[in-house]
Amino acid sequence: AQSVTQLDSQVPVFEEAPVELRCNYSSSVSVYLFWYVQYPNQGLQLLLKYLSGSTLVESINGFEAEFNKSQTSFHLRKPSVHISDTAEYFCAVSVNQGAQKLVFGQGTRLTINP
Amino acid sequence: EPEVTQTPSHQVTQMGQEVILRCVPISNHLYFYWYRQILGQKVEFLVSFYNNEISEKSEIFDDQFSVERPDGSNFTLKIRSTKLEDSAMYFCASSNSSPLHFGNGTRLTVT
């Protein structure tokens, strides 16, 4: 079975500061990794994913995540956050590329202060 | 961009009552899912559905739960006799491969 741990339930940062949201996973087989974002009153949206290839993956809005197999981590980073990044961020894993069954972490609430 | 829609956004029901949560997946998708999130807890997989049958279900998805695709557009989750612990946000999702596209969720409150 797989499990995902997001070490921080809440992360407050000031606007334009860097941020890192931590994600560690546990699995006895290879996994595919995802970050989803949930803006207030909206559904879960895919932010970025690692399926294969380069271990550093990027999103269109400046977030990036690096797959580290030895540390079983997939931390999410952004060098400079905006107020609009305020949301809940979920790390998730799947054992199949089609991601039919996702195992989620408990989520990290990112709050950006002006 | 096409999206998954869920109705209602919030449903309140009494313990023991049946409830049906409705979802309209993205029209050309073939795989359908239900997930739930109890307040303060993780988002949990409930069930996946493909080719008009359940392809996988979790241990949460017991005999009180059922899913149906009654026509070409809707995908429903029925809870036969709701319990207090069924109170949660229920997310519908659809896909063809990756990624999953989620709806905004239905908040179910059982009183």
PDB file of C-alpha atoms in Angstrom:
ATOM      1  CA  ALA A   1       0.000   0.000   0.000  1.00  0.00           C
ATOM      2  CA  GLN A   2       1.030   3.573  -0.539  1.00  0.00           C
ATOM      3  CA  SER A   3       0.900   6.521   1.818  1.00  0.00           C
ATOM      4  CA  VAL A   4       1.625  10.212   1.506  1.00  0.00           C
ATOM      5  CA  THR A   5       2.664  12.590   4.249  1.00  0.00           C
ATOM      6  CA  GLN A   6       2.526  16.345   3.959  1.00  0.00           C
ATOM      7  CA  LEU A   7       4.508  17.573   6.897  1.00  0.00           C
ATOM      8  CA  ASP A   8       2.931  21.020   7.194  1.00  0.00           C
ATOM      9  CA  SER A   9      -0.799  21.499   7.570  1.00  0.00           C
ATOM     10  CA  GLN A  10      -0.501  25.279   7.227  1.00  0.00           C
ATOM     11  CA  VAL A  11       2.182  27.486   5.711  1.00  0.00           C
ATOM     12  CA  PRO A  12       1.885  31.278   6.009  1.00  0.00           C
ATOM     13  CA  VAL A  13       4.272  33.347   3.912  1.00  0.00           C
ATOM     14  CA  PHE A  14       4.563  36.935   2.793  1.00  0.00           C
ATOM     15  CA  GLU A  15       3.915  37.933  -0.791  1.00  0.00           C
ATOM     16  CA  GLU A  16       6.961  37.616  -3.065  1.00  0.00           C
ATOM     17  CA  ALA A  17       8.710  35.302  -0.586  1.00  0.00           C
ATOM     18  CA  PRO A  18       9.796  31.797  -1.597  1.00  0.00           C
ATOM     19  CA  VAL A  19       7.872  28.794  -0.386  1.00  0.00           C
ATOM     20  CA  GLU A  20       8.396  25.048  -0.137  1.00  0.00           C
ATOM     21  CA  LEU A  21       5.583  22.615   0.601  1.00  0.00           C
ATOM     22  CA  ARG A  22       6.888  19.261   1.688  1.00  0.00           C
ATOM     23  CA  CYS A  23       5.659  15.870   0.547  1.00  0.00           C
ATOM     24  CA  ASN A  24       7.031  12.437   1.375  1.00  0.00           C
ATOM     25  CA  TYR A  25       5.615   9.140   0.241  1.00  0.00           C
ATOM     26  CA  SER A  26       5.919   5.485   1.066  1.00  0.00           C
ATOM     27  CA  SER A  27       5.529   2.677  -1.445  1.00  0.00           C
ATOM     28  CA  SER A  28       6.987  -0.752  -2.126  1.00  0.00           C
ATOM     29  CA  VAL A  29       6.550  -0.248  -5.880  1.00  0.00           C
ATOM     30  CA  SER A  30       7.302   2.574  -8.278  1.00  0.00           C
ATOM     31  CA  VAL A  31       4.837   5.428  -8.152  1.00  0.00           C
ATOM     32  CA  TYR A  32       3.748   8.405 -10.164  1.00  0.00           C
ATOM     33  CA  LEU A  33       3.486  11.695  -8.311  1.00  0.00           C
ATOM     34  CA  PHE A  34       1.090  14.595  -8.496  1.00  0.00           C
ATOM     35  CA  TRP A  35       0.371  17.941  -6.913  1.00  0.00           C
ATOM     36  CA  TYR A  36      -3.213  19.167  -6.944  1.00  0.00           C
ATOM     37  CA  VAL A  37      -4.404  22.626  -5.885  1.00  0.00           C
ATOM     38  CA  GLN A  38      -7.787  23.584  -4.501  1.00  0.00           C
ATOM     39  CA  TYR A  39      -8.671  27.281  -4.631  1.00  0.00           C
ATOM     40  CA  PRO A  40     -11.466  28.476  -2.329  1.00  0.00           C
ATOM     41  CA  ASN A  41     -14.852  27.061  -3.330  1.00  0.00           C
ATOM     42  CA  GLN A  42     -13.414  25.137  -6.256  1.00  0.00           C
ATOM     43  CA  GLY A  43     -12.522  21.546  -7.076  1.00  0.00           C
ATOM     44  CA  LEU A  44      -9.115  19.929  -7.193  1.00  0.00           C
ATOM     45  CA  GLN A  45      -7.001  20.994 -10.163  1.00  0.00           C
ATOM     46  CA  LEU A  46      -3.829  19.305 -11.337  1.00  0.00           C
ATOM     47  CA  LEU A  47      -0.828  21.569 -10.760  1.00  0.00           C
ATOM     48  CA  LEU A  48       1.950  19.295 -11.999  1.00  0.00           C
ATOM     49  CA  LYS A  49       2.906  15.655 -12.271  1.00  0.00           C
ATOM     50  CA  TYR A  50       5.930  13.410 -12.471  1.00  0.00           C
ATOM     51  CA  LEU A  51       5.507  10.323 -14.623  1.00  0.00           C
ATOM     52  CA  SER A  52       9.021   9.701 -15.945  1.00  0.00           C
ATOM     53  CA  GLY A  53      12.052  11.482 -17.371  1.00  0.00           C
ATOM     54  CA  SER A  54      13.427  14.636 -15.794  1.00  0.00           C
ATOM     55  CA  THR A  55      12.960  14.630 -12.055  1.00  0.00           C
ATOM     56  CA  LEU A  56      12.239  18.372 -12.049  1.00  0.00           C
ATOM     57  CA  VAL A  57       8.772  19.247 -13.296  1.00  0.00           C
ATOM     58  CA  GLU A  58       7.233  22.688 -13.663  1.00  0.00           C
ATOM     59  CA  SER A  59       3.779  24.198 -13.821  1.00  0.00           C
ATOM     60  CA  ILE A  60       2.652  27.101 -15.968  1.00  0.00           C
ATOM     61  CA  ASN A  61       2.267  29.419 -12.964  1.00  0.00           C
ATOM     62  CA  GLY A  62       5.819  29.165 -11.650  1.00  0.00           C
ATOM     63  CA  PHE A  63       5.633  26.192  -9.301  1.00  0.00           C
ATOM     64  CA  GLU A  64       8.110  23.350  -9.590  1.00  0.00           C
ATOM     65  CA  ALA A  65       8.573  20.012  -7.865  1.00  0.00           C
ATOM     66  CA  GLU A  66      11.494  17.638  -7.778  1.00  0.00           C
ATOM     67  CA  PHE A  67      11.173  13.892  -7.502  1.00  0.00           C
ATOM     68  CA  ASN A  68      13.828  12.518  -5.165  1.00  0.00           C
ATOM     69  CA  LYS A  69      13.683   8.740  -5.166  1.00  0.00           C
ATOM     70  CA  SER A  70      16.312   8.224  -2.482  1.00  0.00           C
ATOM     71  CA  GLN A  71      14.478  10.518  -0.078  1.00  0.00           C
ATOM     72  CA  THR A  72      11.019   9.451  -1.328  1.00  0.00           C
ATOM     73  CA  SER A  73      10.047  13.079  -1.613  1.00  0.00           C
ATOM     74  CA  PHE A  74       8.279  15.339  -4.078  1.00  0.00           C
ATOM     75  CA  HIS A  75       8.488  18.797  -2.531  1.00  0.00           C
ATOM     76  CA  LEU A  76       6.721  21.718  -4.211  1.00  0.00           C
ATOM     77  CA  ARG A  77       8.501  25.052  -4.501  1.00  0.00           C
ATOM     78  CA  LYS A  78       7.929  28.517  -5.843  1.00  0.00           C
ATOM     79  CA  PRO A  79      10.593  31.245  -5.724  1.00  0.00           C
ATOM     80  CA  SER A  80       8.141  34.136  -5.333  1.00  0.00           C
ATOM     81  CA  VAL A  81       4.499  33.701  -4.336  1.00  0.00           C
ATOM     82  CA  HIS A  82       1.492  35.894  -5.119  1.00  0.00           C
ATOM     83  CA  ILE A  83      -1.713  36.534  -3.216  1.00  0.00           C
ATOM     84  CA  SER A  84      -3.490  34.452  -5.861  1.00  0.00           C
ATOM     85  CA  ASP A  85      -1.508  31.360  -4.791  1.00  0.00           C
ATOM     86  CA  THR A  86      -3.554  31.192  -1.589  1.00  0.00           C
ATOM     87  CA  ALA A  87      -5.079  27.708  -1.716  1.00  0.00           C
ATOM     88  CA  GLU A  88      -4.854  24.197  -0.339  1.00  0.00           C
ATOM     89  CA  TYR A  89      -2.226  21.994  -1.969  1.00  0.00           C
ATOM     90  CA  PHE A  90      -2.457  18.224  -2.084  1.00  0.00           C
ATOM     91  CA  CYS A  91       0.316  15.789  -2.905  1.00  0.00           C
ATOM     92  CA  ALA A  92      -0.805  12.450  -4.333  1.00  0.00           C
ATOM     93  CA  VAL A  93       0.655   9.217  -5.671  1.00  0.00           C
ATOM     94  CA  SER A  94      -0.559   6.489  -7.971  1.00  0.00           C
ATOM     95  CA  VAL A  95       0.936   3.153  -8.958  1.00  0.00           C
ATOM     96  CA  ASN A  96      -0.340   3.428 -12.504  1.00  0.00           C
ATOM     97  CA  GLN A  97       0.376   6.124 -15.041  1.00  0.00           C
ATOM     98  CA  GLY A  98      -3.300   6.597 -15.726  1.00  0.00           C
ATOM     99  CA  ALA A  99      -3.703   7.618 -12.080  1.00  0.00           C
ATOM    100  CA  GLN A 100      -6.981   5.792 -11.717  1.00  0.00           C
ATOM    101  CA  LYS A 101      -6.559   5.559  -7.970  1.00  0.00           C
ATOM    102  CA  LEU A 102      -4.827   8.413  -6.223  1.00  0.00           C
ATOM    103  CA  VAL A 103      -3.599   8.270  -2.644  1.00  0.00           C
ATOM    104  CA  PHE A 104      -3.578  11.776  -1.201  1.00  0.00           C
ATOM    105  CA  GLY A 105      -1.711  13.513   1.547  1.00  0.00           C
ATOM    106  CA  GLN A 106      -3.657  15.527   4.106  1.00  0.00           C
ATOM    107  CA  GLY A 107      -3.097  18.812   2.331  1.00  0.00           C
ATOM    108  CA  THR A 108      -1.190  21.993   3.120  1.00  0.00           C
ATOM    109  CA  ARG A 109      -3.014  25.292   3.379  1.00  0.00           C
ATOM    110  CA  LEU A 110      -0.853  28.021   1.873  1.00  0.00           C
ATOM    111  CA  THR A 111      -1.748  31.510   3.052  1.00  0.00           C
ATOM    112  CA  ILE A 112      -0.094  34.511   1.425  1.00  0.00           C
ATOM    113  CA  ASN A 113       0.063  37.673   3.482  1.00  0.00           C
ATOM    114  CA  PRO A 114       0.552  41.084   1.857  1.00  0.00           C
TER     115      PRO A 114
ATOM    116  CA  GLU B   1     -12.344  24.160 -21.103  1.00  0.00           C
ATOM    117  CA  PRO B   2     -14.787  21.332 -20.336  1.00  0.00           C
ATOM    118  CA  GLU B   3     -15.305  20.590 -16.673  1.00  0.00           C
ATOM    119  CA  VAL B   4     -16.860  18.087 -14.316  1.00  0.00           C
ATOM    120  CA  THR B   5     -20.016  19.448 -12.690  1.00  0.00           C
ATOM    121  CA  GLN B   6     -21.554  18.244  -9.447  1.00  0.00           C
ATOM    122  CA  THR B   7     -24.948  18.932  -7.958  1.00  0.00           C
ATOM    123  CA  PRO B   8     -25.984  19.959  -5.419  1.00  0.00           C
ATOM    124  CA  SER B   9     -23.091  21.908  -3.933  1.00  0.00           C
ATOM    125  CA  HIS B  10     -24.422  21.268  -0.439  1.00  0.00           C
ATOM    126  CA  GLN B  11     -26.898  18.657   0.741  1.00  0.00           C
ATOM    127  CA  VAL B  12     -28.278  18.219   4.237  1.00  0.00           C
ATOM    128  CA  THR B  13     -30.000  14.965   5.091  1.00  0.00           C
ATOM    129  CA  GLN B  14     -31.201  13.140   8.174  1.00  0.00           C
ATOM    130  CA  MET B  15     -29.512  10.000   9.431  1.00  0.00           C
ATOM    131  CA  GLY B  16     -31.017   6.902   7.842  1.00  0.00           C
ATOM    132  CA  GLN B  17     -32.196   8.699   4.722  1.00  0.00           C
ATOM    133  CA  GLU B  18     -31.068   7.830   1.214  1.00  0.00           C
ATOM    134  CA  VAL B  19     -29.097  10.429  -0.692  1.00  0.00           C
ATOM    135  CA  ILE B  20     -28.011  10.628  -4.322  1.00  0.00           C
ATOM    136  CA  LEU B  21     -25.095  12.792  -5.350  1.00  0.00           C
ATOM    137  CA  ARG B  22     -24.974  13.705  -9.001  1.00  0.00           C
ATOM    138  CA  CYS B  23     -22.100  14.322 -11.373  1.00  0.00           C
ATOM    139  CA  VAL B  24     -21.782  15.130 -15.035  1.00  0.00           C
ATOM    140  CA  PRO B  25     -18.321  14.017 -16.172  1.00  0.00           C
ATOM    141  CA  ILE B  26     -16.474  15.481 -19.139  1.00  0.00           C
ATOM    142  CA  SER B  27     -18.295  14.181 -22.177  1.00  0.00           C
ATOM    143  CA  ASN B  28     -15.582  12.129 -23.914  1.00  0.00           C
ATOM    144  CA  HIS B  29     -14.117  10.635 -20.737  1.00  0.00           C
ATOM    145  CA  LEU B  30     -14.375   6.909 -20.085  1.00  0.00           C
ATOM    146  CA  TYR B  31     -13.258   6.546 -16.466  1.00  0.00           C
ATOM    147  CA  PHE B  32     -15.275   7.892 -13.558  1.00  0.00           C
ATOM    148  CA  TYR B  33     -14.470   8.159  -9.864  1.00  0.00           C
ATOM    149  CA  TRP B  34     -15.787   9.188  -6.499  1.00  0.00           C
ATOM    150  CA  TYR B  35     -13.520  10.472  -3.735  1.00  0.00           C
ATOM    151  CA  ARG B  36     -14.449  11.925  -0.389  1.00  0.00           C
ATOM    152  CA  GLN B  37     -12.858  14.174   2.202  1.00  0.00           C
ATOM    153  CA  ILE B  38     -14.079  14.102   5.785  1.00  0.00           C
ATOM    154  CA  LEU B  39     -13.432  17.479   7.401  1.00  0.00           C
ATOM    155  CA  GLY B  40      -9.834  17.727   8.511  1.00  0.00           C
ATOM    156  CA  GLN B  41      -8.846  14.422   6.938  1.00  0.00           C
ATOM    157  CA  LYS B  42      -7.295  13.238   3.691  1.00  0.00           C
ATOM    158  CA  VAL B  43      -9.039  12.965   0.359  1.00  0.00           C
ATOM    159  CA  GLU B  44      -9.879   9.248   0.063  1.00  0.00           C
ATOM    160  CA  PHE B  45     -10.602   7.102  -2.971  1.00  0.00           C
ATOM    161  CA  LEU B  46     -14.025   5.462  -2.918  1.00  0.00           C
ATOM    162  CA  VAL B  47     -14.621   3.844  -6.299  1.00  0.00           C
ATOM    163  CA  SER B  48     -13.671   3.822  -9.966  1.00  0.00           C
ATOM    164  CA  PHE B  49     -16.054   2.959 -12.795  1.00  0.00           C
ATOM    165  CA  TYR B  50     -15.318   1.957 -16.358  1.00  0.00           C
ATOM    166  CA  ASN B  51     -17.316   0.329 -19.117  1.00  0.00           C
ATOM    167  CA  ASN B  52     -20.467   0.370 -17.000  1.00  0.00           C
ATOM    168  CA  GLU B  53     -19.031  -1.489 -14.077  1.00  0.00           C
ATOM    169  CA  ILE B  54     -16.976  -0.890 -10.965  1.00  0.00           C
ATOM    170  CA  SER B  55     -13.282  -1.400 -11.721  1.00  0.00           C
ATOM    171  CA  GLU B  56     -11.991  -0.851  -8.203  1.00  0.00           C
ATOM    172  CA  LYS B  57     -13.402   0.108  -4.825  1.00  0.00           C
ATOM    173  CA  SER B  58     -11.991   0.851  -1.408  1.00  0.00           C
ATOM    174  CA  GLU B  59     -12.969  -0.750   1.875  1.00  0.00           C
ATOM    175  CA  ILE B  60     -14.986   2.391   2.622  1.00  0.00           C
ATOM    176  CA  PHE B  61     -17.284   1.570  -0.298  1.00  0.00           C
ATOM    177  CA  ASP B  62     -19.489  -0.967   1.472  1.00  0.00           C
ATOM    178  CA  ASP B  63     -22.990  -2.197   0.684  1.00  0.00           C
ATOM    179  CA  GLN B  64     -24.471   1.156   1.672  1.00  0.00           C
ATOM    180  CA  PHE B  65     -22.860   2.740  -1.372  1.00  0.00           C
ATOM    181  CA  SER B  66     -23.650   2.248  -5.030  1.00  0.00           C
ATOM    182  CA  VAL B  67     -22.784   4.002  -8.268  1.00  0.00           C
ATOM    183  CA  GLU B  68     -24.654   4.227 -11.496  1.00  0.00           C
ATOM    184  CA  ARG B  69     -24.382   5.751 -14.915  1.00  0.00           C
ATOM    185  CA  PRO B  70     -28.094   5.920 -15.713  1.00  0.00           C
ATOM    186  CA  ASP B  71     -27.673   7.617 -19.062  1.00  0.00           C
ATOM    187  CA  GLY B  72     -24.907   8.852 -21.298  1.00  0.00           C
ATOM    188  CA  SER B  73     -24.086  11.893 -19.234  1.00  0.00           C
ATOM    189  CA  ASN B  74     -24.725  11.430 -15.507  1.00  0.00           C
ATOM    190  CA  PHE B  75     -22.720   9.495 -12.923  1.00  0.00           C
ATOM    191  CA  THR B  76     -24.337   9.121  -9.498  1.00  0.00           C
ATOM    192  CA  LEU B  77     -23.310   8.024  -6.030  1.00  0.00           C
ATOM    193  CA  LYS B  78     -26.088   6.683  -3.816  1.00  0.00           C
ATOM    194  CA  ILE B  79     -25.841   6.203  -0.089  1.00  0.00           C
ATOM    195  CA  ARG B  80     -28.757   4.028   1.008  1.00  0.00           C
ATOM    196  CA  SER B  81     -28.995   4.789   4.695  1.00  0.00           C
ATOM    197  CA  THR B  82     -26.800   7.684   5.697  1.00  0.00           C
ATOM    198  CA  LYS B  83     -24.844   7.733   8.933  1.00  0.00           C
ATOM    199  CA  LEU B  84     -23.393  10.702  10.778  1.00  0.00           C
ATOM    200  CA  GLU B  85     -19.908   9.616   9.714  1.00  0.00           C
ATOM    201  CA  ASP B  86     -20.876   9.927   6.041  1.00  0.00           C
ATOM    202  CA  SER B  87     -20.711  13.704   6.448  1.00  0.00           C
ATOM    203  CA  ALA B  88     -17.949  14.790   4.090  1.00  0.00           C
ATOM    204  CA  MET B  89     -17.125  16.547   0.848  1.00  0.00           C
ATOM    205  CA  TYR B  90     -17.674  14.155  -2.040  1.00  0.00           C
ATOM    206  CA  PHE B  91     -15.677  14.718  -5.223  1.00  0.00           C
ATOM    207  CA  CYS B  92     -16.505  13.249  -8.592  1.00  0.00           C
ATOM    208  CA  ALA B  93     -13.724  12.911 -11.169  1.00  0.00           C
ATOM    209  CA  SER B  94     -13.350  11.693 -14.734  1.00  0.00           C
ATOM    210  CA  SER B  95     -10.486  10.916 -17.064  1.00  0.00           C
ATOM    211  CA  ASN B  96      -9.356   9.108 -20.141  1.00  0.00           C
ATOM    212  CA  SER B  97      -5.855   8.484 -18.835  1.00  0.00           C
ATOM    213  CA  SER B  98      -4.060  11.114 -16.824  1.00  0.00           C
ATOM    214  CA  PRO B  99      -4.804  13.415 -15.173  1.00  0.00           C
ATOM    215  CA  LEU B 100      -8.056  13.130 -13.283  1.00  0.00           C
ATOM    216  CA  HIS B 101     -10.390  16.103 -13.660  1.00  0.00           C
ATOM    217  CA  PHE B 102     -12.305  16.827 -10.463  1.00  0.00           C
ATOM    218  CA  GLY B 103     -15.599  18.562  -9.864  1.00  0.00           C
ATOM    219  CA  ASN B 104     -16.095  21.235  -7.195  1.00  0.00           C
ATOM    220  CA  GLY B 105     -17.575  18.707  -4.799  1.00  0.00           C
ATOM    221  CA  THR B 106     -20.826  18.193  -2.892  1.00  0.00           C
ATOM    222  CA  ARG B 107     -20.732  18.870   0.809  1.00  0.00           C
ATOM    223  CA  LEU B 108     -22.944  16.273   2.487  1.00  0.00           C
ATOM    224  CA  THR B 109     -24.091  16.985   6.025  1.00  0.00           C
ATOM    225  CA  VAL B 110     -25.874  14.193   7.869  1.00  0.00           C
ATOM    226  CA  THR B 111     -27.801  15.333  10.950  1.00  0.00           C
TER     227      THR B 111
END
